DNA sequence: GTCTAGGCCGAAAGCCTTTTCGGTATCGTA
DNA sequence: TACGATACCGAAAAGGCTTTCGGCCTAGAC
C-alpha cells in the first residue's frame, strides 16, 4: 500500500507561475530561461511570480526533453577505505563545477551488487559512470553500456575501455631517486602482499633506478609480506641482521614504514642518519605522526578523481578518450630521509 | 554550442518493446509491471521483447508521473574527514536496501555552497535530504523546505527539525564507568578544543559518574587544549607532575590519548598497570596501532547514518519524527585499560 | 441461438517543461 | 491610410511512462 507523502501542497509548477504572472506557460518558460523574445516588463512579472511561489523547475521534466539527466553514477568498491574517498572527492568536485550531480553507490567488491546498482543507475539515465576500484589491480570490464564509463584507480582489463590509474612504477622511481640523491647506496626493498600488482610495480620502478645507478639492493630480492606494521617490524629485523650496513629502506606502504621505523629505533639505529626510510601512499595520519616524520609518495588521488570526471565529461560530449591514462605521483619529503650524515 | 552525445542508437523505449511484441504500449507497461490484466502468453512475449532490446524503463518519465524521484540528497560538510564517511556509508546502505539512490554533495562547511547544492537537489526533486555536519555542534536550520530533512551528526538548532546525533555524555559515562570498574580512583580528564560542545559533553558524562562514585578528579578541572597528539603529550606531562599518583587518564580523543601514551611511556609509567588510558572515537588506525592498544569509545557512526536514513524514509512516508534522536555509543575495551595491578 | 459476464487489450489523458511556429499588436514609413 | 517589418506572446507537440476506462471477444447460461 502506497503511503501518502506529507507534502501539504505540491511544489509550484511553471503553470502556476504563468498564471500568477498572467502569461502563458511558454512565455513564462522563455522569461525564466533568458530567451530574448520577452518584454523586459513581462519578464520581471514572471520572475516576481516565480520568486513568490518559490518555483524551481522540475529537472525530471527538463531531462525528459533533453534526454540527458545531468547526473553521473559513481560506483565505488571501498567506501570505508582510504583510497576511494579522495578519488570520490575529486570527482564530486569536478562534477559540481559543472551542473551535474553525482549518484553514489557502494558495491563493496561484490560483482552482484555492482550489477544491481548498475541497473538502478542506468534506469535513472545517468549520463555516464565512474567505477572506482578498491585496489589498483585491473578488473573485468563491464562491457558495452549505453553510456560512457571511466574506470578509476583500478583499470579495466579491456584496453578499449577508458581507465585512469596512478603510476606506481613512477612512484617507485621517485623514492629511489630520492634515496640516491640522499647519498644512499645499500638499499632494501620491503613491500606488501605479492598478490598486488602495485607491490611489484613500485618495486620495479625503484629497481630500475637503483640498477641504472649501480646502487646495491640488499637483500638482492625484495621482501614481500603483508601491508602491515607487523610485517614492517619483522622485515626490518631481517634486513639489519643480514645486512648491517644497509643505509636505506624503501617501503611499499606507510604502514610498513611505521613498523620499520619502530624496529630501527629499538635496534639503536638513527633515522635518517644511519638509515633513511620511505613510505608510500602519504597517509598523513601515519606519515606525519611517525618519528621521525615519514617521507612518502602521494598518489594524488583527488587529482585522479578529478581527471576521471573530466575524461567522463569528454566522453559524454563525444570526444573519445579510450585507453589508459595515468596520474603521476609526487614525492613528499619529510624527516625520515635526508643527506647521509657520517657518524 | 551543445555537443552531440556519442550515443549511436537511443535506448530502447517502451514503445519499441510494445511494437516488437505486437501489443500496445499500455499492455506492455502492464505486462512488465505485473498487472493482472494481461494473458500469460502475452506477458511472456513482452518480456522476451524487453530482454532482446535491453529495455530499462526511464526513471525520469516514471517519476514525472508519481511525483517522487526515488532519490535522496546527502549534503556533507566534511568529505575528507573521518566522521562523515561512516555516516554516509550507513545512509547509502539503508537507502540501497530500498530502491532509492543517493545524490552526494560536499559543501565543505560553506553555507553558500550548501545553498547552491540545495537548489540543485531540490530541482532534481529529491524526496528528502540528509545533512551531515563536520562536527557535532548544533548548526542553523535550513528552514522549511518542500521535502523532509534529517540533520545527522550535527543537529539543527531548531527543535522542530529532525536531528540525530551521537550521545557524547553517554560516551563520557561509559569510559568513566569502565575506569571505576578497573579500580581507578584518581582520574585525570584531558580533552580537546573547548569550542567543541563534544569536549564538554564527554567531560560532563565522565564527571557525573566519577562524582557520583566519589572518585577523585585530578586536577579538579579538566584540561582543555586541542585535538592533537602534541597536546596529549603536554597535558600528560602536566598531570603526572602535579599528581604523581594519578591512576587513570580519560582522553577526549584517540589522538590525544596517543600523545598521553607517549609521555607516560617515556616517563617510565606502565600502561595499564600504573595508569589506565582511554581514548574516544575508536579511530582504528590510531587505537589499534597504539602501544598498548587503546580502549576507546565507538560512536557507531555507521549506525547513525543508517538511522538517519530510516528517519528520513519515515518522514517521507508521512510518519513524522520531529525532534532530537540519539545513538548510544559503545565501549571498545583494549589493552590500555584493565584491572589495577599493584606493582 | 441469444444474452451476459468476464477476461484482455488499446486509446488517450496526464505528469512538467521546452521549443517551434503561427498569430497579434505596434510602429514607422511610403 | 495602408503596408511591411518588428517585437511579443500563446497554442501545441514532444518526451516516456502509467493508469483509467471503454471496447472487443469469448465462453457459459438460458
PDB file of C-alpha atoms in Angstrom, chain B residues 70-316:
ATOM      1  CA  UNK B  70      13.266   7.715  -5.571  1.00  0.00           C
ATOM      2  CA  UNK B  71      16.283   9.799  -4.707  1.00  0.00           C
ATOM      3  CA  UNK B  72      17.553  11.411  -1.560  1.00  0.00           C
ATOM      4  CA  UNK B  73      20.129  14.150  -1.295  1.00  0.00           C
ATOM      5  CA  UNK B  74      23.048  13.811   1.055  1.00  0.00           C
ATOM      6  CA  UNK B  75      24.858  17.032   1.831  1.00  0.00           C
ATOM      7  CA  UNK B  76      28.090  16.561   3.682  1.00  0.00           C
ATOM      8  CA  UNK B  77      30.459  19.139   5.059  1.00  0.00           C
ATOM      9  CA  UNK B  78      33.455  17.003   5.646  1.00  0.00           C
ATOM     10  CA  UNK B  79      34.032  14.564   2.847  1.00  0.00           C
ATOM     11  CA  UNK B  80      37.692  14.173   3.650  1.00  0.00           C
ATOM     12  CA  UNK B  81      37.012  13.805   7.315  1.00  0.00           C
ATOM     13  CA  UNK B  82      36.653  10.581   9.158  1.00  0.00           C
ATOM     14  CA  UNK B  83      33.314  11.446  10.736  1.00  0.00           C
ATOM     15  CA  UNK B  84      31.159  11.982   7.676  1.00  0.00           C
ATOM     16  CA  UNK B  85      32.220   8.909   5.824  1.00  0.00           C
ATOM     17  CA  UNK B  86      30.823   6.218   8.096  1.00  0.00           C
ATOM     18  CA  UNK B  87      27.597   8.190   8.390  1.00  0.00           C
ATOM     19  CA  UNK B  88      27.456   8.401   4.633  1.00  0.00           C
ATOM     20  CA  UNK B  89      28.055   4.672   4.363  1.00  0.00           C
ATOM     21  CA  UNK B  90      25.237   3.857   6.728  1.00  0.00           C
ATOM     22  CA  UNK B  91      22.844   6.099   4.875  1.00  0.00           C
ATOM     23  CA  UNK B  92      23.832   4.708   1.498  1.00  0.00           C
ATOM     24  CA  UNK B  93      23.401   1.224   2.834  1.00  0.00           C
ATOM     25  CA  UNK B  94      19.941   1.892   4.232  1.00  0.00           C
ATOM     26  CA  UNK B  95      18.878   3.573   1.006  1.00  0.00           C
ATOM     27  CA  UNK B  96      20.223   0.781  -1.157  1.00  0.00           C
ATOM     28  CA  UNK B  97      18.136  -1.765   0.678  1.00  0.00           C
ATOM     29  CA  UNK B  98      15.087   0.063  -0.560  1.00  0.00           C
ATOM     30  CA  UNK B  99      15.070   1.303  -4.095  1.00  0.00           C
ATOM     31  CA  UNK B 100      16.263   4.803  -3.560  1.00  0.00           C
ATOM     32  CA  UNK B 101      19.553   6.243  -4.711  1.00  0.00           C
ATOM     33  CA  UNK B 102      21.757   8.801  -3.031  1.00  0.00           C
ATOM     34  CA  UNK B 103      22.824  12.080  -4.590  1.00  0.00           C
ATOM     35  CA  UNK B 104      26.020  13.178  -2.913  1.00  0.00           C
ATOM     36  CA  UNK B 105      27.190  16.759  -2.472  1.00  0.00           C
ATOM     37  CA  UNK B 106      30.063  18.141  -0.475  1.00  0.00           C
ATOM     38  CA  UNK B 107      29.554  21.690   0.752  1.00  0.00           C
ATOM     39  CA  UNK B 108      32.796  21.852   2.757  1.00  0.00           C
ATOM     40  CA  UNK B 109      31.387  23.857   5.593  1.00  0.00           C
ATOM     41  CA  UNK B 110      30.496  26.718   3.280  1.00  0.00           C
ATOM     42  CA  UNK B 111      26.928  27.951   3.730  1.00  0.00           C
ATOM     43  CA  UNK B 112      26.888  29.438   0.252  1.00  0.00           C
ATOM     44  CA  UNK B 113      27.910  26.211  -1.363  1.00  0.00           C
ATOM     45  CA  UNK B 114      25.314  24.490   0.748  1.00  0.00           C
ATOM     46  CA  UNK B 115      22.555  26.689  -0.610  1.00  0.00           C
ATOM     47  CA  UNK B 116      23.775  26.107  -4.133  1.00  0.00           C
ATOM     48  CA  UNK B 117      23.734  22.349  -3.756  1.00  0.00           C
ATOM     49  CA  UNK B 118      20.399  22.553  -2.044  1.00  0.00           C
ATOM     50  CA  UNK B 119      18.896  24.276  -5.049  1.00  0.00           C
ATOM     51  CA  UNK B 120      20.326  21.677  -7.374  1.00  0.00           C
ATOM     52  CA  UNK B 121      18.970  18.850  -5.249  1.00  0.00           C
ATOM     53  CA  UNK B 122      15.530  20.377  -4.915  1.00  0.00           C
ATOM     54  CA  UNK B 123      15.438  20.925  -8.653  1.00  0.00           C
ATOM     55  CA  UNK B 124      16.173  17.244  -9.048  1.00  0.00           C
ATOM     56  CA  UNK B 125      13.130  16.648  -6.866  1.00  0.00           C
ATOM     57  CA  UNK B 126      14.860  14.579  -4.222  1.00  0.00           C
ATOM     58  CA  UNK B 127      12.340  13.004  -1.885  1.00  0.00           C
ATOM     59  CA  UNK B 128      14.295  14.094   1.162  1.00  0.00           C
ATOM     60  CA  UNK B 129      17.599  15.363   2.467  1.00  0.00           C
ATOM     61  CA  UNK B 130      20.196  14.260   4.952  1.00  0.00           C
ATOM     62  CA  UNK B 131      22.594  16.952   6.094  1.00  0.00           C
ATOM     63  CA  UNK B 132      25.760  15.652   7.693  1.00  0.00           C
ATOM     64  CA  UNK B 133      27.808  18.085   9.743  1.00  0.00           C
ATOM     65  CA  UNK B 134      31.546  18.179  10.127  1.00  0.00           C
ATOM     66  CA  UNK B 135      31.448  18.390  13.907  1.00  0.00           C
ATOM     67  CA  UNK B 136      28.806  17.535  16.459  1.00  0.00           C
ATOM     68  CA  UNK B 137      27.878  21.079  17.430  1.00  0.00           C
ATOM     69  CA  UNK B 138      24.432  22.385  16.503  1.00  0.00           C
ATOM     70  CA  UNK B 139      24.070  24.220  13.244  1.00  0.00           C
ATOM     71  CA  UNK B 140      21.487  26.607  11.892  1.00  0.00           C
ATOM     72  CA  UNK B 141      18.351  25.147  10.396  1.00  0.00           C
ATOM     73  CA  UNK B 142      17.728  25.188   6.678  1.00  0.00           C
ATOM     74  CA  UNK B 143      14.225  26.332   7.457  1.00  0.00           C
ATOM     75  CA  UNK B 144      11.101  24.967   5.834  1.00  0.00           C
ATOM     76  CA  UNK B 145      11.815  23.048   2.686  1.00  0.00           C
ATOM     77  CA  UNK B 146       9.381  21.270   0.388  1.00  0.00           C
ATOM     78  CA  UNK B 147      10.883  17.927   1.428  1.00  0.00           C
ATOM     79  CA  UNK B 148      11.761  16.439   4.794  1.00  0.00           C
ATOM     80  CA  UNK B 149      15.256  16.959   6.173  1.00  0.00           C
ATOM     81  CA  UNK B 150      17.245  14.963   8.702  1.00  0.00           C
ATOM     82  CA  UNK B 151      20.282  16.534  10.319  1.00  0.00           C
ATOM     83  CA  UNK B 152      22.870  13.919  11.141  1.00  0.00           C
ATOM     84  CA  UNK B 153      25.877  14.160  13.454  1.00  0.00           C
ATOM     85  CA  UNK B 154      25.429  17.938  13.771  1.00  0.00           C
ATOM     86  CA  UNK B 155      21.876  18.640  14.965  1.00  0.00           C
ATOM     87  CA  UNK B 156      19.789  21.607  13.927  1.00  0.00           C
ATOM     88  CA  UNK B 157      19.356  24.405  16.411  1.00  0.00           C
ATOM     89  CA  UNK B 158      15.650  24.363  15.664  1.00  0.00           C
ATOM     90  CA  UNK B 159      13.925  21.701  17.776  1.00  0.00           C
ATOM     91  CA  UNK B 160      11.160  21.394  15.204  1.00  0.00           C
ATOM     92  CA  UNK B 161      13.666  19.826  12.821  1.00  0.00           C
ATOM     93  CA  UNK B 162      14.583  16.168  12.906  1.00  0.00           C
ATOM     94  CA  UNK B 163      18.115  15.564  14.116  1.00  0.00           C
ATOM     95  CA  UNK B 164      20.143  12.539  15.062  1.00  0.00           C
ATOM     96  CA  UNK B 165      23.400  12.713  16.966  1.00  0.00           C
ATOM     97  CA  UNK B 166      25.769  10.630  18.992  1.00  0.00           C
ATOM     98  CA  UNK B 167      25.389  10.776  22.726  1.00  0.00           C
ATOM     99  CA  UNK B 168      28.660  12.253  23.908  1.00  0.00           C
ATOM    100  CA  UNK B 169      27.534  12.457  27.503  1.00  0.00           C
ATOM    101  CA  UNK B 170      26.831   8.731  27.450  1.00  0.00           C
ATOM    102  CA  UNK B 171      30.243   8.206  25.878  1.00  0.00           C
ATOM    103  CA  UNK B 172      31.811  10.053  28.777  1.00  0.00           C
ATOM    104  CA  UNK B 173      29.869   7.952  31.233  1.00  0.00           C
ATOM    105  CA  UNK B 174      30.970   4.762  29.531  1.00  0.00           C
ATOM    106  CA  UNK B 175      34.674   5.355  29.933  1.00  0.00           C
ATOM    107  CA  UNK B 176      34.248   6.640  33.474  1.00  0.00           C
ATOM    108  CA  UNK B 177      32.320   3.556  34.493  1.00  0.00           C
ATOM    109  CA  UNK B 178      34.958   1.428  32.864  1.00  0.00           C
ATOM    110  CA  UNK B 179      37.719   3.239  34.748  1.00  0.00           C
ATOM    111  CA  UNK B 180      35.909   2.670  38.014  1.00  0.00           C
ATOM    112  CA  UNK B 181      35.343  -0.967  37.146  1.00  0.00           C
ATOM    113  CA  UNK B 182      39.084  -1.220  36.625  1.00  0.00           C
ATOM    114  CA  UNK B 183      39.601   0.048  40.136  1.00  0.00           C
ATOM    115  CA  UNK B 184      40.877   3.522  39.273  1.00  0.00           C
ATOM    116  CA  UNK B 185      40.229   6.274  41.800  1.00  0.00           C
ATOM    117  CA  UNK B 186      42.386   9.279  40.842  1.00  0.00           C
ATOM    118  CA  UNK B 187      41.483  10.182  37.347  1.00  0.00           C
ATOM    119  CA  UNK B 188      42.540  12.986  35.029  1.00  0.00           C
ATOM    120  CA  UNK B 189      40.380  14.379  32.246  1.00  0.00           C
ATOM    121  CA  UNK B 190      42.289  15.580  29.195  1.00  0.00           C
ATOM    122  CA  UNK B 191      40.271  16.788  26.286  1.00  0.00           C
ATOM    123  CA  UNK B 192      40.411  18.998  23.211  1.00  0.00           C
ATOM    124  CA  UNK B 193      39.193  22.311  21.949  1.00  0.00           C
ATOM    125  CA  UNK B 194      36.756  23.908  24.434  1.00  0.00           C
ATOM    126  CA  UNK B 195      34.961  25.436  21.456  1.00  0.00           C
ATOM    127  CA  UNK B 196      33.549  21.998  20.766  1.00  0.00           C
ATOM    128  CA  UNK B 197      30.396  21.040  22.594  1.00  0.00           C
ATOM    129  CA  UNK B 198      31.540  17.452  22.331  1.00  0.00           C
ATOM    130  CA  UNK B 199      34.516  18.209  24.550  1.00  0.00           C
ATOM    131  CA  UNK B 200      32.269  19.477  27.322  1.00  0.00           C
ATOM    132  CA  UNK B 201      29.678  16.741  26.897  1.00  0.00           C
ATOM    133  CA  UNK B 202      32.197  13.967  27.193  1.00  0.00           C
ATOM    134  CA  UNK B 203      33.705  15.573  30.253  1.00  0.00           C
ATOM    135  CA  UNK B 204      30.271  16.103  31.772  1.00  0.00           C
ATOM    136  CA  UNK B 205      29.324  12.467  31.331  1.00  0.00           C
ATOM    137  CA  UNK B 206      32.558  11.258  32.871  1.00  0.00           C
ATOM    138  CA  UNK B 207      32.359  13.723  35.755  1.00  0.00           C
ATOM    139  CA  UNK B 208      28.837  12.761  36.558  1.00  0.00           C
ATOM    140  CA  UNK B 209      29.859   9.153  37.085  1.00  0.00           C
ATOM    141  CA  UNK B 210      33.096   9.930  38.891  1.00  0.00           C
ATOM    142  CA  UNK B 211      31.458  12.383  41.268  1.00  0.00           C
ATOM    143  CA  UNK B 212      28.632  10.022  41.985  1.00  0.00           C
ATOM    144  CA  UNK B 213      31.088   7.354  42.934  1.00  0.00           C
ATOM    145  CA  UNK B 214      33.308   9.624  44.914  1.00  0.00           C
ATOM    146  CA  UNK B 215      36.339   9.105  42.722  1.00  0.00           C
ATOM    147  CA  UNK B 216      38.870  11.910  42.689  1.00  0.00           C
ATOM    148  CA  UNK B 217      39.294  14.064  39.605  1.00  0.00           C
ATOM    149  CA  UNK B 218      42.873  15.336  39.349  1.00  0.00           C
ATOM    150  CA  UNK B 219      43.406  18.109  38.646  1.00  0.00           C
ATOM    151  CA  UNK B 220      39.944  19.106  39.737  1.00  0.00           C
ATOM    152  CA  UNK B 221      39.329  20.940  36.481  1.00  0.00           C
ATOM    153  CA  UNK B 222      39.538  19.087  33.183  1.00  0.00           C
ATOM    154  CA  UNK B 223      42.351  20.100  30.864  1.00  0.00           C
ATOM    155  CA  UNK B 224      41.186  21.619  27.589  1.00  0.00           C
ATOM    156  CA  UNK B 225      43.551  22.089  24.671  1.00  0.00           C
ATOM    157  CA  UNK B 226      43.480  20.918  21.068  1.00  0.00           C
ATOM    158  CA  UNK B 227      42.571  17.625  19.422  1.00  0.00           C
ATOM    159  CA  UNK B 228      46.224  16.684  18.837  1.00  0.00           C
ATOM    160  CA  UNK B 229      48.882  14.250  19.945  1.00  0.00           C
ATOM    161  CA  UNK B 230      51.027  17.213  20.802  1.00  0.00           C
ATOM    162  CA  UNK B 231      48.537  18.429  23.372  1.00  0.00           C
ATOM    163  CA  UNK B 232      48.163  14.906  24.702  1.00  0.00           C
ATOM    164  CA  UNK B 233      51.889  14.749  25.356  1.00  0.00           C
ATOM    165  CA  UNK B 234      51.914  18.159  27.024  1.00  0.00           C
ATOM    166  CA  UNK B 235      48.851  17.508  29.133  1.00  0.00           C
ATOM    167  CA  UNK B 236      50.124  14.169  30.357  1.00  0.00           C
ATOM    168  CA  UNK B 237      53.304  15.900  31.488  1.00  0.00           C
ATOM    169  CA  UNK B 238      51.300  18.420  33.484  1.00  0.00           C
ATOM    170  CA  UNK B 239      49.184  15.716  35.082  1.00  0.00           C
ATOM    171  CA  UNK B 240      51.972  13.428  36.272  1.00  0.00           C
ATOM    172  CA  UNK B 241      53.960  16.372  37.543  1.00  0.00           C
ATOM    173  CA  UNK B 242      51.200  17.759  39.692  1.00  0.00           C
ATOM    174  CA  UNK B 243      49.571  14.470  40.594  1.00  0.00           C
ATOM    175  CA  UNK B 244      52.097  11.653  40.509  1.00  0.00           C
ATOM    176  CA  UNK B 245      49.551   9.303  42.000  1.00  0.00           C
ATOM    177  CA  UNK B 246      47.139   9.568  39.077  1.00  0.00           C
ATOM    178  CA  UNK B 247      45.962   6.116  38.019  1.00  0.00           C
ATOM    179  CA  UNK B 248      43.690   6.850  35.098  1.00  0.00           C
ATOM    180  CA  UNK B 249      43.560   9.359  32.255  1.00  0.00           C
ATOM    181  CA  UNK B 250      40.392   9.821  30.266  1.00  0.00           C
ATOM    182  CA  UNK B 251      41.147  11.466  26.936  1.00  0.00           C
ATOM    183  CA  UNK B 252      38.721  13.326  24.735  1.00  0.00           C
ATOM    184  CA  UNK B 253      40.014  11.736  21.542  1.00  0.00           C
ATOM    185  CA  UNK B 254      42.239   8.950  20.325  1.00  0.00           C
ATOM    186  CA  UNK B 255      44.793  11.427  19.064  1.00  0.00           C
ATOM    187  CA  UNK B 256      45.136  12.968  22.489  1.00  0.00           C
ATOM    188  CA  UNK B 257      45.360   9.513  24.012  1.00  0.00           C
ATOM    189  CA  UNK B 258      48.202   8.604  21.689  1.00  0.00           C
ATOM    190  CA  UNK B 259      50.133  11.593  22.917  1.00  0.00           C
ATOM    191  CA  UNK B 260      49.352  10.753  26.508  1.00  0.00           C
ATOM    192  CA  UNK B 261      50.600   7.205  25.988  1.00  0.00           C
ATOM    193  CA  UNK B 262      53.862   8.518  24.576  1.00  0.00           C
ATOM    194  CA  UNK B 263      54.576  10.731  27.548  1.00  0.00           C
ATOM    195  CA  UNK B 264      53.625   8.033  30.035  1.00  0.00           C
ATOM    196  CA  UNK B 265      55.918   5.518  28.369  1.00  0.00           C
ATOM    197  CA  UNK B 266      58.781   7.975  28.278  1.00  0.00           C
ATOM    198  CA  UNK B 267      58.284   8.836  31.926  1.00  0.00           C
ATOM    199  CA  UNK B 268      58.551   5.201  32.820  1.00  0.00           C
ATOM    200  CA  UNK B 269      54.930   4.677  33.774  1.00  0.00           C
ATOM    201  CA  UNK B 270      53.379   1.370  32.760  1.00  0.00           C
ATOM    202  CA  UNK B 271      50.048   1.306  30.955  1.00  0.00           C
ATOM    203  CA  UNK B 272      47.705  -0.009  32.201  1.00  0.00           C
ATOM    204  CA  UNK B 273      49.446  -1.237  35.360  1.00  0.00           C
ATOM    205  CA  UNK B 274      50.282   2.209  36.706  1.00  0.00           C
ATOM    206  CA  UNK B 275      47.926   4.340  34.689  1.00  0.00           C
ATOM    207  CA  UNK B 276      44.959   3.326  32.572  1.00  0.00           C
ATOM    208  CA  UNK B 277      44.225   5.390  29.465  1.00  0.00           C
ATOM    209  CA  UNK B 278      41.137   5.726  27.339  1.00  0.00           C
ATOM    210  CA  UNK B 279      40.540   7.467  24.030  1.00  0.00           C
ATOM    211  CA  UNK B 280      37.425   8.462  22.175  1.00  0.00           C
ATOM    212  CA  UNK B 281      36.211   7.933  18.578  1.00  0.00           C
ATOM    213  CA  UNK B 282      37.682   4.467  18.124  1.00  0.00           C
ATOM    214  CA  UNK B 283      39.701   5.557  15.138  1.00  0.00           C
ATOM    215  CA  UNK B 284      41.094   2.154  14.454  1.00  0.00           C
ATOM    216  CA  UNK B 285      44.284   3.125  12.732  1.00  0.00           C
ATOM    217  CA  UNK B 286      45.255   5.009  15.869  1.00  0.00           C
ATOM    218  CA  UNK B 287      43.669   2.870  18.553  1.00  0.00           C
ATOM    219  CA  UNK B 288      44.853  -0.478  17.280  1.00  0.00           C
ATOM    220  CA  UNK B 289      48.389   0.604  16.471  1.00  0.00           C
ATOM    221  CA  UNK B 290      48.897   2.260  19.823  1.00  0.00           C
ATOM    222  CA  UNK B 291      51.124   0.576  22.330  1.00  0.00           C
ATOM    223  CA  UNK B 292      49.342  -0.775  24.225  1.00  0.00           C
ATOM    224  CA  UNK B 293      46.219  -0.889  22.115  1.00  0.00           C
ATOM    225  CA  UNK B 294      43.823   1.798  23.123  1.00  0.00           C
ATOM    226  CA  UNK B 295      40.498   1.381  24.870  1.00  0.00           C
ATOM    227  CA  UNK B 296      38.127   3.768  23.137  1.00  0.00           C
ATOM    228  CA  UNK B 297      34.530   4.775  22.602  1.00  0.00           C
ATOM    229  CA  UNK B 298      32.941   3.923  19.297  1.00  0.00           C
ATOM    230  CA  UNK B 299      30.291   6.420  18.258  1.00  0.00           C
ATOM    231  CA  UNK B 300      28.671   3.924  15.870  1.00  0.00           C
ATOM    232  CA  UNK B 301      28.541   6.464  13.126  1.00  0.00           C
ATOM    233  CA  UNK B 302      27.504   3.944  10.534  1.00  0.00           C
ATOM    234  CA  UNK B 303      24.511   3.084  12.675  1.00  0.00           C
ATOM    235  CA  UNK B 304      23.858   6.787  12.969  1.00  0.00           C
ATOM    236  CA  UNK B 305      23.807   7.129   9.206  1.00  0.00           C
ATOM    237  CA  UNK B 306      21.528   4.161   8.870  1.00  0.00           C
ATOM    238  CA  UNK B 307      19.099   5.570  11.386  1.00  0.00           C
ATOM    239  CA  UNK B 308      19.234   8.972   9.740  1.00  0.00           C
ATOM    240  CA  UNK B 309      18.092   7.333   6.530  1.00  0.00           C
ATOM    241  CA  UNK B 310      15.368   5.419   8.329  1.00  0.00           C
ATOM    242  CA  UNK B 311      14.114   8.597   9.948  1.00  0.00           C
ATOM    243  CA  UNK B 312      14.094  10.264   6.578  1.00  0.00           C
ATOM    244  CA  UNK B 313      12.136   7.467   4.963  1.00  0.00           C
ATOM    245  CA  UNK B 314       9.648   7.621   7.793  1.00  0.00           C
ATOM    246  CA  UNK B 315       9.234  11.353   7.290  1.00  0.00           C
ATOM    247  CA  UNK B 316       8.838  10.892   3.545  1.00  0.00           C
TER     248      UNK B 316
END
